[in-house]
Short mmCIF file of C-alpha atoms and ligand atoms in Angstrom, two decimals:
data_model
loop_
_atom_site.label_atom_id
_atom_site.label_comp_id
_atom_site.label_asym_id
_atom_site.label_seq_id
_atom_site.Cartn_x
_atom_site.Cartn_y
_atom_site.Cartn_z
CA MET A 1231 0.00 0.00 0.00
CA LYS A 1232 1.00 3.68 0.29
CA HIS A 1233 3.85 4.84 2.50
CA SER A 1234 2.13 7.66 4.29
CA TYR A 1235 2.02 7.97 8.04
CA ALA A 1236 -0.76 7.35 10.52
CA LEU A 1237 -0.42 9.23 13.81
CA ILE A 1238 -2.19 7.69 16.78
CA THR A 1239 -2.47 9.37 20.19
CA GLY A 1240 -2.86 7.10 23.20
CA ALA A 1241 -1.19 4.35 21.18
CA SER A 1242 0.37 2.61 24.20
CA SER A 1243 -2.78 0.82 25.37
CA GLY A 1244 -6.44 -0.02 24.82
CA ILE A 1245 -8.26 1.23 21.75
CA GLY A 1246 -5.28 3.27 20.47
CA LEU A 1247 -3.01 0.23 20.60
CA GLU A 1248 -5.53 -1.84 18.63
CA ILE A 1249 -6.00 0.94 16.07
CA SER A 1250 -2.20 1.13 15.64
CA LYS A 1251 -2.06 -2.61 14.89
CA ILE A 1252 -4.82 -2.33 12.28
CA LEU A 1253 -3.17 0.62 10.51
CA GLY A 1254 0.26 -1.05 10.65
CA ALA A 1255 -1.24 -4.19 9.10
CA LYS A 1256 -2.72 -1.99 6.35
CA GLY A 1257 0.79 -0.81 5.48
CA TYR A 1258 0.81 2.63 7.06
CA ASN A 1259 3.99 3.87 8.66
CA LEU A 1260 3.20 4.69 12.27
CA ILE A 1261 3.78 7.60 14.64
CA LEU A 1262 2.85 6.32 18.08
CA VAL A 1263 2.12 9.04 20.64
CA SER A 1264 1.58 8.71 24.39
CA ASN A 1265 3.19 9.48 27.73
CA GLN A 1266 4.46 5.90 28.20
CA GLY A 1267 7.99 6.15 26.76
CA GLU A 1268 9.13 2.63 27.62
CA VAL A 1269 6.01 0.96 26.26
CA LEU A 1270 6.31 3.04 23.09
CA ASN A 1271 9.94 1.92 22.59
CA GLU A 1272 8.87 -1.71 22.81
CA LEU A 1273 6.01 -1.13 20.38
CA VAL A 1274 8.31 0.60 17.87
CA ALA A 1275 10.52 -2.52 17.76
CA GLU A 1276 7.56 -4.93 17.73
CA PHE A 1277 5.53 -3.16 15.02
CA SER A 1278 8.44 -2.46 12.65
CA GLU A 1279 9.23 -6.17 12.76
CA ALA A 1280 5.63 -7.39 12.52
CA PHE A 1281 4.34 -5.02 9.84
CA LYS A 1282 7.56 -4.12 7.96
CA VAL A 1283 6.70 -0.42 8.11
CA LYS A 1284 8.54 2.59 9.53
CA VAL A 1285 7.55 3.23 13.13
CA CYS A 1286 8.53 6.11 15.40
CA SER A 1287 7.20 7.38 18.70
CA ILE A 1288 6.64 10.64 20.52
CA ASP A 1289 6.71 10.45 24.31
CA ILE A 1290 4.74 13.49 25.43
CA ASP A 1291 2.16 14.63 27.95
CA LEU A 1292 -0.75 15.50 25.66
CA SER A 1293 -2.41 17.58 28.39
CA LYS A 1294 0.24 20.26 28.23
CA GLU A 1295 -0.57 23.35 26.21
CA GLU A 1296 2.31 23.12 23.75
CA ALA A 1297 1.73 19.41 22.93
CA PRO A 1298 -0.16 19.77 19.61
CA LYS A 1299 2.34 22.31 18.21
CA GLU A 1300 5.35 20.24 19.36
CA ILE A 1301 3.96 17.11 17.69
CA PHE A 1302 3.16 18.98 14.49
CA ASP A 1303 6.63 20.62 14.40
CA PHE A 1304 8.27 17.23 14.94
CA CYS A 1305 6.41 15.78 11.94
CA VAL A 1306 7.31 18.78 9.76
CA ASP A 1307 11.01 18.61 10.81
CA GLN A 1308 11.17 14.88 10.14
CA GLN A 1309 9.17 15.22 6.90
CA LEU A 1310 6.56 12.75 8.08
CA GLU A 1311 3.43 13.19 5.98
CA VAL A 1312 0.45 12.39 8.19
CA GLU A 1313 -2.39 10.98 6.10
CA VAL A 1314 -4.33 9.44 8.99
CA LEU A 1315 -4.79 11.28 12.28
CA ILE A 1316 -6.29 9.37 15.22
CA ASN A 1317 -7.08 11.60 18.22
CA ASN A 1318 -7.70 8.86 20.74
CA ALA A 1319 -5.85 9.62 24.00
CA GLY A 1320 -8.13 10.28 26.92
CA PHE A 1321 -8.67 9.58 30.58
CA PHE A 1322 -11.51 9.37 33.02
CA PHE A 1323 -12.29 10.28 36.60
CA PHE A 1324 -15.52 9.94 38.50
CA GLY A 1325 -17.03 12.29 41.10
CA GLU A 1326 -18.78 15.59 41.58
CA ALA A 1327 -17.34 18.50 39.58
CA VAL A 1328 -17.10 20.63 42.72
CA GLU A 1329 -14.93 17.97 44.41
CA ALA A 1330 -12.58 17.56 41.43
CA ASP A 1331 -8.83 18.02 41.76
CA PRO A 1332 -8.38 21.24 39.72
CA LYS A 1333 -5.11 20.01 38.13
CA LEU A 1334 -6.70 16.73 37.02
CA ALA A 1335 -9.80 18.54 35.77
CA ILE A 1336 -7.89 21.01 33.62
CA ASP A 1337 -5.58 18.25 32.32
CA LEU A 1338 -8.69 16.42 31.12
CA VAL A 1339 -10.11 19.53 29.44
CA ASN A 1340 -6.76 20.30 27.83
CA LEU A 1341 -6.33 16.74 26.56
CA HIS A 1342 -9.86 16.15 25.27
CA VAL A 1343 -10.74 19.65 24.08
CA ARG A 1344 -7.58 21.67 23.43
CA THR A 1345 -5.25 18.99 22.11
CA THR A 1346 -7.88 17.21 20.00
CA SER A 1347 -8.98 20.50 18.42
CA LEU A 1348 -5.52 21.85 17.65
CA MET A 1349 -4.32 18.52 16.26
CA CYS A 1350 -7.23 18.77 13.79
CA THR A 1351 -6.31 22.37 13.00
CA PHE A 1352 -2.60 21.73 12.36
CA PHE A 1353 -2.81 18.39 10.54
CA GLY A 1354 -6.20 19.13 8.94
CA LYS A 1355 -4.75 22.17 7.21
CA GLN A 1356 -2.07 20.03 5.55
CA MET A 1357 -4.73 17.49 4.53
CA LYS A 1358 -6.84 20.27 3.03
CA GLN A 1359 -3.85 21.40 0.94
CA ARG A 1360 -3.16 17.83 -0.20
CA LYS A 1361 -6.89 17.15 -0.69
CA LYS A 1362 -6.43 13.84 1.06
CA GLY A 1363 -6.64 12.67 4.64
CA TYR A 1364 -8.49 10.85 7.38
CA ILE A 1365 -9.28 12.08 10.89
CA LEU A 1366 -10.83 9.89 13.59
CA ASN A 1367 -11.71 11.57 16.90
CA THR A 1368 -12.61 9.42 19.89
CA SER A 1369 -15.57 10.68 21.86
CA SER A 1370 -17.82 8.44 23.98
CA ILE A 1371 -21.51 7.50 24.29
CA SER A 1372 -21.44 9.72 27.39
CA ALA A 1373 -21.55 12.60 24.87
CA TYR A 1374 -25.22 11.78 24.28
CA LYS A 1375 -26.51 12.35 27.82
CA ASP A 1376 -25.47 14.62 30.69
CA PHE A 1377 -24.85 12.34 33.66
CA PRO A 1378 -23.77 13.34 37.17
CA GLY A 1379 -20.35 12.09 38.28
CA ILE A 1380 -18.79 12.57 34.85
CA SER A 1381 -19.37 16.31 34.34
CA TYR A 1382 -15.84 16.96 33.11
CA TYR A 1383 -15.51 13.75 31.11
CA GLY A 1384 -18.98 13.68 29.50
CA SER A 1385 -19.09 17.34 28.51
CA SER A 1386 -15.57 17.22 27.04
CA LYS A 1387 -16.64 14.20 24.99
CA ALA A 1388 -19.78 16.08 23.87
CA TYR A 1389 -17.45 18.84 22.67
CA ILE A 1390 -15.44 16.29 20.63
CA LYS A 1391 -18.66 14.95 19.06
CA SER A 1392 -19.85 18.41 18.11
CA PHE A 1393 -16.44 19.67 16.95
CA THR A 1394 -15.91 16.57 14.80
CA ARG A 1395 -19.26 17.00 13.06
CA SER A 1396 -18.49 20.65 12.19
CA VAL A 1397 -14.96 19.90 10.96
CA ARG A 1398 -16.31 17.00 8.89
CA THR A 1399 -18.67 19.37 7.07
CA GLU A 1400 -15.89 21.91 6.52
CA LEU A 1401 -13.43 19.38 5.11
CA LYS A 1402 -15.85 17.22 3.12
CA ARG A 1403 -15.46 19.31 -0.06
CA TYR A 1404 -11.69 18.61 -0.03
CA GLY A 1405 -12.24 14.86 0.05
CA ILE A 1406 -11.15 14.44 3.65
CA HIS A 1407 -12.86 11.87 5.85
CA VAL A 1408 -13.65 13.01 9.40
CA THR A 1409 -15.35 10.50 11.70
CA CYS A 1410 -16.34 10.41 15.35
CA LEU A 1411 -15.87 7.17 17.29
CA LEU A 1412 -18.25 6.89 20.25
CA PRO A 1413 -17.41 3.79 22.28
CA GLY A 1414 -19.45 2.52 25.19
CA ALA A 1415 -17.90 0.54 28.04
CA THR A 1416 -14.74 -1.03 26.61
CA ALA A 1417 -12.37 -3.39 28.45
CA THR A 1418 -9.28 -1.18 28.80
CA ASN A 1419 -7.01 0.47 31.36
CA LEU A 1420 -9.38 3.45 31.45
CA TYR A 1421 -11.07 1.80 34.44
CA ASP A 1422 -9.59 1.12 37.84
CA PRO A 1423 -9.67 -2.74 38.07
CA THR A 1424 -10.12 -2.49 41.86
CA ILE A 1425 -13.49 -0.80 41.24
CA VAL A 1426 -14.62 -2.35 37.93
CA ASN A 1427 -14.54 -6.13 37.43
CA ILE A 1428 -13.48 -6.01 33.78
CA PRO A 1429 -13.45 -9.78 33.00
CA LYS A 1430 -16.98 -10.17 34.45
CA ALA A 1431 -18.28 -7.07 32.65
CA LYS A 1432 -16.88 -8.45 29.39
CA LYS A 1433 -18.36 -11.90 30.02
CA TRP A 1434 -21.83 -10.41 30.64
CA GLY A 1435 -21.62 -8.32 27.48
CA ILE A 1436 -21.60 -5.01 29.39
CA MET A 1437 -18.11 -4.29 28.08
CA ILE A 1438 -16.66 -5.06 24.66
CA GLY A 1439 -13.07 -5.64 23.57
CA ALA A 1440 -10.82 -2.79 22.47
CA ASP A 1441 -10.03 -4.71 19.25
CA LYS A 1442 -13.70 -4.68 18.25
CA VAL A 1443 -14.04 -0.96 18.95
CA ALA A 1444 -10.87 -0.24 16.96
CA ARG A 1445 -12.09 -2.27 13.96
CA SER A 1446 -15.45 -0.46 13.94
CA GLY A 1447 -13.75 2.93 14.17
CA ILE A 1448 -11.32 2.30 11.31
CA ARG A 1449 -14.02 0.75 9.12
CA ALA A 1450 -16.27 3.80 9.68
CA LEU A 1451 -13.37 6.16 8.94
CA PHE A 1452 -12.43 4.59 5.61
CA ARG A 1453 -16.12 4.30 4.63
CA ASN A 1454 -16.46 8.02 5.41
CA ARG A 1455 -19.18 7.62 8.05
CA SER A 1456 -19.86 10.66 10.24
CA LYS A 1457 -19.89 8.58 13.43
CA VAL A 1458 -19.96 5.07 14.84
CA VAL A 1459 -21.11 3.56 18.13
CA PRO A 1460 -19.52 0.07 18.16
CA GLY A 1461 -21.43 -2.96 19.46
CA PHE A 1462 -25.09 -4.01 19.52
CA MET A 1463 -25.33 -4.01 23.34
CA THR A 1464 -23.69 -0.60 23.52
CA ASN A 1465 -26.27 0.82 21.12
CA LEU A 1466 -29.05 -0.78 23.17
CA MET A 1467 -27.72 0.60 26.47
CA ASN A 1468 -27.13 3.98 24.85
CA GLY A 1469 -30.77 4.03 23.71
CA PHE A 1470 -31.98 3.34 27.27
CA ALA A 1471 -29.58 5.90 28.76
CA ARG A 1472 -30.70 8.59 26.34
CA ALA A 1473 -34.37 7.90 27.09
CA THR A 1474 -33.85 8.08 30.87
CA PRO A 1475 -35.37 11.31 32.24
CA HIS A 1476 -33.21 13.57 34.40
CA TRP A 1477 -35.54 13.24 37.41
CA LEU A 1478 -34.84 9.48 37.41
CA ILE A 1479 -31.11 10.07 37.01
CA TYR A 1480 -31.31 12.38 40.04
CA LEU A 1481 -33.13 9.76 42.15
CA ILE A 1482 -30.56 7.09 41.21
CA SER A 1483 -27.63 9.43 41.92
CA LYS A 1484 -28.98 10.00 45.45
CA ARG A 1485 -28.50 6.29 46.12
CA VAL A 1486 -24.99 6.01 44.68
CA LYS A 1487 -22.32 5.93 47.39
CA TYR A 1488 -19.76 7.96 45.42
CA PHE A 1489 -21.89 11.09 45.68
CA ASP A 1490 -22.05 13.41 48.65
CA ASN A 1491 -25.78 12.89 49.45
CA GLN A 1492 -26.41 15.72 51.87
CA ASP A 1493 -29.72 17.09 50.53
N1 NAP B 2684 -12.74 2.30 27.71
C1 NAP B 2684 -13.97 2.82 27.58
O1 NAP B 2684 -14.95 2.30 28.14
C2 NAP B 2684 -14.18 4.04 26.74
C3 NAP B 2684 -15.51 4.43 26.49
C4 NAP B 2684 -15.72 5.58 25.73
C5 NAP B 2684 -14.66 6.30 25.25
N2 NAP B 2684 -13.38 5.90 25.52
C6 NAP B 2684 -12.28 6.73 25.01
O2 NAP B 2684 -11.40 5.94 24.25
C7 NAP B 2684 -10.11 6.55 24.26
C8 NAP B 2684 -9.06 5.50 24.53
O3 NAP B 2684 -9.22 5.04 25.86
P1 NAP B 2684 -9.00 3.53 26.28
O4 NAP B 2684 -10.29 3.02 26.77
O5 NAP B 2684 -8.29 2.78 25.22
O6 NAP B 2684 -8.11 3.72 27.60
P2 NAP B 2684 -6.57 3.46 27.87
O7 NAP B 2684 -6.25 2.03 27.67
O8 NAP B 2684 -6.31 4.05 29.21
O9 NAP B 2684 -5.83 4.30 26.72
C9 NAP B 2684 -5.71 5.69 26.79
C10 NAP B 2684 -4.39 6.06 26.21
O10 NAP B 2684 -4.22 7.50 26.25
C11 NAP B 2684 -2.99 7.78 26.91
N3 NAP B 2684 -3.03 9.03 27.62
C12 NAP B 2684 -3.89 9.41 28.59
N4 NAP B 2684 -3.59 10.63 29.04
C13 NAP B 2684 -2.50 11.04 28.33
C14 NAP B 2684 -1.71 12.21 28.34
N5 NAP B 2684 -1.96 13.24 29.15
N6 NAP B 2684 -0.66 12.29 27.51
C15 NAP B 2684 -0.36 11.27 26.68
N7 NAP B 2684 -1.08 10.13 26.61
C16 NAP B 2684 -2.13 10.02 27.44
C17 NAP B 2684 -2.85 6.63 27.88
O11 NAP B 2684 -1.58 6.57 28.44
P3 NAP B 2684 -1.50 6.15 30.02
O12 NAP B 2684 -1.41 4.70 30.03
O13 NAP B 2684 -0.29 6.84 30.54
O14 NAP B 2684 -2.73 6.68 30.70
C18 NAP B 2684 -3.23 5.48 26.99
O15 NAP B 2684 -2.20 5.15 26.08
C19 NAP B 2684 -10.18 7.66 25.31
O16 NAP B 2684 -10.35 8.91 24.68
C20 NAP B 2684 -11.41 7.32 26.10
O17 NAP B 2684 -12.00 8.46 26.70
C21 NAP B 2684 -13.12 4.77 26.24
#
């Protein structure tokens, strides 16, 4: 196939790792980005051997303000032409917004909102000039409904969903595919295994595998779909969640031990 590059953020684990494998197998050279330097080094060796493509990595904290510009400058300096951009890195924390650690909260907003947006701006502009390119932004089904306990996470993912749809419309006339991936519960390191029983959740069909989510996302991207929610059960649960009225969500939240139920 072609020898263009695919850049994947959050490539060191979960969905990003699976997406990297799929794109490597398709013959794309890979730029693996995350804050896990050692894991990235191992993946560079493993993927260059397995897929016979060029693989490099960028070890960077994607929450920091300069991250998108530093990554873009690196690619320009090294003459790496990014044809596929996967904005996938993300993290999660649960709890009331007023109890949030301000540093963690702003890191999440910077990573999900600032970095995702500016990566689209920098790399999207090059794609527009070349009239070729693919952008996949990872949101979440939490973008569809405003739930308590995930105020920062859910609303930042709603931003990604909305931003992706607008950018898609802007770039469509240049032949660029822009797709939003909206996973439901997926068996990855996003969850604290001391709180969530991942093997059981997967067995009961509540969670799906990262490989399945990655396949759905890449298929939707190359078929130029606007968005994809992977998995039948996820779509079913998403339907129920979206139909749940806020008064019921409030009553349930009053019974959940993680909330400060003083009223
Ligand atoms: N798992 C789910 O149920 C689910 C559902 C909906 C949406 N999503 C979204 O899917 C995406 C991928 O998550 P995942 O489930 O595959 O979780 P994951 O296994 O934890 O992967 C997230 C990746 O992003 C990296 N990352 C996080 N913060 C970073 C930072 N500041 N700088 C650089 N890299 C950073 C992580 O590195 P570290 O290992 O250092 O954290 C990791 O490589 C996220 O955007 C997530 O919000 C996941």
